[in-house]
Amino acid sequence: MRFASLGSGSKGNCSVVASDSISIMVDCGFSYKDVIARMKRLDLDPDALTGIIVTHEHSDHVSGVEALSNRHAIPVYASRGTWIEIGADNYKFSNYISGLFTIGDIDITPIPVPHDAREPLQFVFGSAGKRLGILSDAGSLSGRILNAFTELDALSIEFNHDISLLQRGPYPSYLKTRISGDYGHLNNDQAARLIETTVSDRLCTVVACHISEINNEVALIEKALESVLKNRDIQYLVASQSDGFDWISVERR
Ligand SMILES: [Zn+2]
Ligand SMILES: [Zn+2]
């Protein structure tokens, strides 16, 4: 299994998880034209996508989903609540998620998360004994999240904001309250705490994603990561809004 991002942040999110035989997109928060251009960078053919999984209906996750699905006959997978919010009844190809499911040789575990959408999910992917967790939007660390994101070989996790930069920053107070609330976005300390709580000897790679360009800084994210990954042989990187990150192989120690 391997994974990559076509871009990550409040202006658009899109990841891809692939095995030797299939490729699955997770969210598509870029316009059709933009996502096609971004896919070229990763040498990805839209006609080769086996499915698009949608985490929730916020526009930074769904703006390109319908066009990509309809133009390339790619099935869309979403919770019933997300399905209703994105109008998936109008899509030609859609399935709703009601529990653990499988696409090709990848098993997908949906995890309900606290976030201000109708029925948001995040996911753990398993294939050939390897496990990858993707957690892009959550306001707090529920027991469900902490139980599900364990025994991972690779993890992509939201490091949305630094709490003091958010509080001192230019956002209006209602937005600060929303982002820092239990149904908003994970701050650097919360993300680090998730890693600290769930880390096992298996974990090889951590990617920090969904980073606020206004309310965070790479140096602060790296400091938070280093504080919990110290003395462990774990590689980490910080995803960017413009380029996401290139393919990373999910390896098992
Ligand atoms: Zn969201
Ligand atoms: Zn988001």
mmCIF file of N, CA, C and O in Angstrom, residues 127-181:
data_model
loop_
_atom_site.group_PDB
_atom_site.id
_atom_site.type_symbol
_atom_site.label_atom_id
_atom_site.label_comp_id
_atom_site.label_asym_id
_atom_site.label_seq_id
_atom_site.Cartn_x
_atom_site.Cartn_y
_atom_site.Cartn_z
ATOM 1 N N SER A 127 -4.253 -3.373 4.164
ATOM 2 C CA SER A 127 -4.020 -4.216 2.992
ATOM 3 C C SER A 127 -2.725 -4.974 3.193
ATOM 4 O O SER A 127 -1.724 -4.375 3.618
ATOM 5 N N ALA A 128 -2.749 -6.270 2.895
ATOM 6 C CA ALA A 128 -1.560 -7.120 3.012
ATOM 7 C C ALA A 128 -0.875 -6.958 4.375
ATOM 8 O O ALA A 128 0.350 -6.890 4.470
ATOM 9 N N GLY A 129 -1.685 -6.845 5.426
ATOM 10 C CA GLY A 129 -1.139 -6.788 6.778
ATOM 11 C C GLY A 129 -0.627 -5.428 7.205
ATOM 12 O O GLY A 129 -0.119 -5.259 8.312
ATOM 13 N N LYS A 130 -0.751 -4.425 6.321
ATOM 14 C CA LYS A 130 -0.286 -3.076 6.672
ATOM 15 C C LYS A 130 -1.476 -2.163 6.937
ATOM 16 O O LYS A 130 -2.531 -2.343 6.339
ATOM 17 N N ARG A 131 -1.255 -1.193 7.821
ATOM 18 C CA ARG A 131 -2.364 -0.309 8.217
ATOM 19 C C ARG A 131 -1.968 1.165 8.125
ATOM 20 O O ARG A 131 -0.927 1.579 8.628
ATOM 21 N N LEU A 132 -2.864 1.928 7.485
ATOM 22 C CA LEU A 132 -2.678 3.362 7.301
ATOM 23 C C LEU A 132 -3.887 4.084 7.872
ATOM 24 O O LEU A 132 -5.026 3.736 7.560
ATOM 25 N N GLY A 133 -3.681 5.094 8.712
ATOM 26 C CA GLY A 133 -4.774 5.897 9.231
ATOM 27 C C GLY A 133 -4.760 7.286 8.609
ATOM 28 O O GLY A 133 -3.694 7.887 8.472
ATOM 29 N N ILE A 134 -5.941 7.764 8.213
ATOM 30 C CA ILE A 134 -6.073 9.134 7.710
ATOM 31 C C ILE A 134 -7.130 9.849 8.543
ATOM 32 O O ILE A 134 -8.275 9.417 8.604
ATOM 33 N N LEU A 135 -6.701 10.928 9.193
ATOM 34 C CA LEU A 135 -7.602 11.703 10.061
ATOM 35 C C LEU A 135 -7.397 13.176 9.716
ATOM 36 O O LEU A 135 -6.425 13.789 10.137
ATOM 37 N N SER A 136 -8.313 13.722 8.899
ATOM 38 C CA SER A 136 -8.083 15.086 8.397
ATOM 39 C C SER A 136 -8.870 16.151 9.141
ATOM 40 O O SER A 136 -8.443 17.301 9.194
ATOM 41 N N ASP A 137 -10.038 15.815 9.679
ATOM 42 C CA ASP A 137 -10.884 16.840 10.312
ATOM 43 C C ASP A 137 -11.534 16.262 11.562
ATOM 44 O O ASP A 137 -12.380 15.372 11.472
ATOM 45 N N ALA A 138 -11.170 16.786 12.724
ATOM 46 C CA ALA A 138 -11.830 16.377 13.967
ATOM 47 C C ALA A 138 -11.591 17.487 14.981
ATOM 48 O O ALA A 138 -10.523 18.112 14.985
ATOM 49 N N GLY A 139 -12.579 17.751 15.818
ATOM 50 C CA GLY A 139 -12.420 18.837 16.774
ATOM 51 C C GLY A 139 -11.818 18.394 18.088
ATOM 52 O O GLY A 139 -11.287 19.211 18.851
ATOM 53 N N SER A 140 -11.909 17.098 18.374
ATOM 54 C CA SER A 140 -11.393 16.605 19.649
ATOM 55 C C SER A 140 -11.078 15.117 19.503
ATOM 56 O O SER A 140 -11.443 14.487 18.514
ATOM 57 N N LEU A 141 -10.399 14.579 20.515
ATOM 58 C CA LEU A 141 -9.964 13.178 20.458
ATOM 59 C C LEU A 141 -10.970 12.313 21.212
ATOM 60 O O LEU A 141 -10.914 12.206 22.428
ATOM 61 N N SER A 142 -11.876 11.704 20.494
ATOM 62 C CA SER A 142 -12.862 10.837 21.133
ATOM 63 C C SER A 142 -12.225 9.481 21.446
ATOM 64 O O SER A 142 -11.184 9.111 20.885
ATOM 65 N N GLY A 143 -12.874 8.731 22.336
ATOM 66 C CA GLY A 143 -12.417 7.375 22.619
ATOM 67 C C GLY A 143 -12.418 6.516 21.369
ATOM 68 O O GLY A 143 -11.535 5.679 21.168
ATOM 69 N N ARG A 144 -13.414 6.728 20.524
ATOM 70 C CA ARG A 144 -13.486 5.986 19.263
ATOM 71 C C ARG A 144 -12.252 6.205 18.402
ATOM 72 O O ARG A 144 -11.711 5.286 17.805
ATOM 73 N N ILE A 145 -11.840 7.472 18.316
ATOM 74 C CA ILE A 145 -10.646 7.777 17.514
ATOM 75 C C ILE A 145 -9.426 7.098 18.118
ATOM 76 O O ILE A 145 -8.661 6.428 17.432
ATOM 77 N N LEU A 146 -9.261 7.253 19.422
ATOM 78 C CA LEU A 146 -8.059 6.702 20.061
ATOM 79 C C LEU A 146 -8.023 5.180 19.962
ATOM 80 O O LEU A 146 -6.959 4.577 19.836
ATOM 81 N N ASN A 147 -9.194 4.546 19.995
ATOM 82 C CA ASN A 147 -9.233 3.082 19.863
ATOM 83 C C ASN A 147 -8.958 2.620 18.447
ATOM 84 O O ASN A 147 -8.391 1.549 18.227
ATOM 85 N N ALA A 148 -9.388 3.440 17.477
ATOM 86 C CA ALA A 148 -9.287 2.995 16.081
ATOM 87 C C ALA A 148 -7.905 3.239 15.471
ATOM 88 O O ALA A 148 -7.420 2.444 14.669
ATOM 89 N N PHE A 149 -7.274 4.350 15.858
ATOM 90 C CA PHE A 149 -6.005 4.708 15.216
ATOM 91 C C PHE A 149 -4.831 4.082 15.968
ATOM 92 O O PHE A 149 -3.891 4.759 16.382
ATOM 93 N N THR A 150 -4.893 2.759 16.106
ATOM 94 C CA THR A 150 -3.831 2.033 16.800
ATOM 95 C C THR A 150 -3.188 1.029 15.855
ATOM 96 O O THR A 150 -3.761 0.701 14.817
ATOM 97 N N GLU A 151 -2.016 0.552 16.233
ATOM 98 C CA GLU A 151 -1.301 -0.454 15.445
ATOM 99 C C GLU A 151 -1.176 -0.039 13.989
ATOM 100 O O GLU A 151 -1.356 -0.846 13.074
ATOM 101 N N LEU A 152 -0.873 1.240 13.782
ATOM 102 C CA LEU A 152 -0.724 1.749 12.414
ATOM 103 C C LEU A 152 0.734 1.669 11.980
ATOM 104 O O LEU A 152 1.645 1.791 12.797
ATOM 105 N N ASP A 153 0.930 1.503 10.665
ATOM 106 C CA ASP A 153 2.273 1.593 10.093
ATOM 107 C C ASP A 153 2.542 3.001 9.575
ATOM 108 O O ASP A 153 3.687 3.440 9.518
ATOM 109 N N ALA A 154 1.463 3.696 9.189
ATOM 110 C CA ALA A 154 1.587 5.081 8.730
ATOM 111 C C ALA A 154 0.341 5.843 9.144
ATOM 112 O O ALA A 154 -0.746 5.270 9.214
ATOM 113 N N LEU A 155 0.529 7.136 9.411
ATOM 114 C CA LEU A 155 -0.575 7.972 9.880
ATOM 115 C C LEU A 155 -0.486 9.351 9.228
ATOM 116 O O LEU A 155 0.568 9.978 9.230
ATOM 117 N N SER A 156 -1.612 9.788 8.664
ATOM 118 C CA SER A 156 -1.735 11.166 8.198
ATOM 119 C C SER A 156 -2.730 11.845 9.126
ATOM 120 O O SER A 156 -3.880 11.412 9.237
ATOM 121 N N ILE A 157 -2.303 12.870 9.822
ATOM 122 C CA ILE A 157 -3.158 13.459 10.851
ATOM 123 C C ILE A 157 -3.171 14.987 10.793
ATOM 124 O O ILE A 157 -2.149 15.620 10.525
ATOM 125 N N GLU A 158 -4.341 15.536 11.060
ATOM 126 C CA GLU A 158 -4.526 16.981 11.055
ATOM 127 C C GLU A 158 -3.711 17.671 12.163
ATOM 128 O O GLU A 158 -3.854 17.360 13.339
ATOM 129 N N PHE A 159 -2.873 18.619 11.750
ATOM 130 C CA PHE A 159 -2.241 19.576 12.670
ATOM 131 C C PHE A 159 -2.749 20.929 12.202
ATOM 132 O O PHE A 159 -2.058 21.655 11.506
ATOM 133 N N ASN A 160 -3.992 21.256 12.546
ATOM 134 C CA ASN A 160 -4.632 22.415 11.931
ATOM 135 C C ASN A 160 -4.036 23.739 12.372
ATOM 136 O O ASN A 160 -3.684 24.579 11.543
ATOM 137 N N HIS A 161 -3.947 23.936 13.690
ATOM 138 C CA HIS A 161 -3.535 25.271 14.151
ATOM 139 C C HIS A 161 -2.743 25.182 15.450
ATOM 140 O O HIS A 161 -2.802 24.184 16.162
ATOM 141 N N ASP A 162 -2.024 26.250 15.700
ATOM 142 C CA ASP A 162 -1.418 26.460 17.005
ATOM 143 C C ASP A 162 -2.405 27.307 17.798
ATOM 144 O O ASP A 162 -2.873 28.336 17.303
ATOM 145 N N ILE A 163 -2.737 26.864 18.982
ATOM 146 C CA ILE A 163 -3.842 27.507 19.693
ATOM 147 C C ILE A 163 -3.562 28.987 19.983
ATOM 148 O O ILE A 163 -4.443 29.847 19.828
ATOM 149 N N SER A 164 -2.314 29.332 20.328
ATOM 150 C CA SER A 164 -2.082 30.753 20.629
ATOM 151 C C SER A 164 -2.024 31.593 19.353
ATOM 152 O O SER A 164 -2.467 32.751 19.347
ATOM 153 N N LEU A 165 -1.519 31.033 18.241
ATOM 154 C CA LEU A 165 -1.560 31.791 16.975
ATOM 155 C C LEU A 165 -3.002 32.024 16.545
ATOM 156 O O LEU A 165 -3.352 33.102 16.056
ATOM 157 N N LEU A 166 -3.852 31.016 16.743
ATOM 158 C CA LEU A 166 -5.275 31.189 16.395
ATOM 159 C C LEU A 166 -5.891 32.298 17.242
ATOM 160 O O LEU A 166 -6.567 33.191 16.717
ATOM 161 N N GLN A 167 -5.641 32.245 18.557
ATOM 162 C CA GLN A 167 -6.265 33.225 19.458
ATOM 163 C C GLN A 167 -5.764 34.646 19.185
ATOM 164 O O GLN A 167 -6.529 35.602 19.268
ATOM 165 N N ARG A 168 -4.484 34.772 18.818
ATOM 166 C CA ARG A 168 -3.919 36.108 18.557
ATOM 167 C C ARG A 168 -4.152 36.566 17.120
ATOM 168 O O ARG A 168 -3.912 37.714 16.767
ATOM 169 N N GLY A 169 -4.591 35.641 16.258
ATOM 170 C CA GLY A 169 -4.657 35.893 14.818
ATOM 171 C C GLY A 169 -5.846 36.735 14.379
ATOM 172 O O GLY A 169 -6.628 37.227 15.196
ATOM 173 N N PRO A 170 -5.998 36.893 13.049
ATOM 174 C CA PRO A 170 -6.966 37.846 12.490
ATOM 175 C C PRO A 170 -8.396 37.317 12.366
ATOM 176 O O PRO A 170 -9.286 38.072 11.992
ATOM 177 N N TYR A 171 -8.655 36.057 12.659
ATOM 178 C CA TYR A 171 -10.003 35.528 12.441
ATOM 179 C C TYR A 171 -11.016 36.178 13.389
ATOM 180 O O TYR A 171 -10.683 36.491 14.537
ATOM 181 N N PRO A 172 -12.262 36.332 12.930
ATOM 182 C CA PRO A 172 -13.306 36.836 13.832
ATOM 183 C C PRO A 172 -13.551 35.838 14.957
ATOM 184 O O PRO A 172 -13.277 34.641 14.801
ATOM 185 N N SER A 173 -14.078 36.344 16.076
ATOM 186 C CA SER A 173 -14.142 35.482 17.254
ATOM 187 C C SER A 173 -15.064 34.280 17.071
ATOM 188 O O SER A 173 -14.776 33.199 17.579
ATOM 189 N N TYR A 174 -16.141 34.409 16.267
ATOM 190 C CA TYR A 174 -17.003 33.231 16.067
ATOM 191 C C TYR A 174 -16.228 32.108 15.379
ATOM 192 O O TYR A 174 -16.419 30.928 15.674
ATOM 193 N N LEU A 175 -15.326 32.489 14.461
ATOM 194 C CA LEU A 175 -14.553 31.488 13.723
ATOM 195 C C LEU A 175 -13.482 30.853 14.632
ATOM 196 O O LEU A 175 -13.245 29.642 14.577
ATOM 197 N N LYS A 176 -12.879 31.679 15.481
ATOM 198 C CA LYS A 176 -11.914 31.137 16.453
ATOM 199 C C LYS A 176 -12.601 30.113 17.360
ATOM 200 O O LYS A 176 -12.043 29.057 17.662
ATOM 201 N N THR A 177 -13.825 30.452 17.779
ATOM 202 C CA THR A 177 -14.574 29.544 18.652
ATOM 203 C C THR A 177 -14.898 28.245 17.918
ATOM 204 O O THR A 177 -14.761 27.151 18.460
ATOM 205 N N ARG A 178 -15.310 28.370 16.656
ATOM 206 C CA ARG A 178 -15.647 27.181 15.867
ATOM 207 C C ARG A 178 -14.416 26.281 15.668
ATOM 208 O O ARG A 178 -14.458 25.079 15.920
ATOM 209 N N ILE A 179 -13.310 26.872 15.244
ATOM 210 C CA ILE A 179 -12.111 26.086 14.920
ATOM 211 C C ILE A 179 -11.557 25.399 16.165
ATOM 212 O O ILE A 179 -11.164 24.231 16.120
ATOM 213 N N SER A 180 -11.538 26.122 17.289
ATOM 214 C CA SER A 180 -10.930 25.543 18.493
ATOM 215 C C SER A 180 -11.918 24.681 19.292
ATOM 216 O O SER A 180 -11.532 24.022 20.250
ATOM 217 N N GLY A 181 -13.194 24.658 18.879
ATOM 218 C CA GLY A 181 -14.203 23.906 19.615
ATOM 219 C C GLY A 181 -14.088 22.397 19.433
ATOM 220 O O GLY A 181 -13.318 21.911 18.594
#
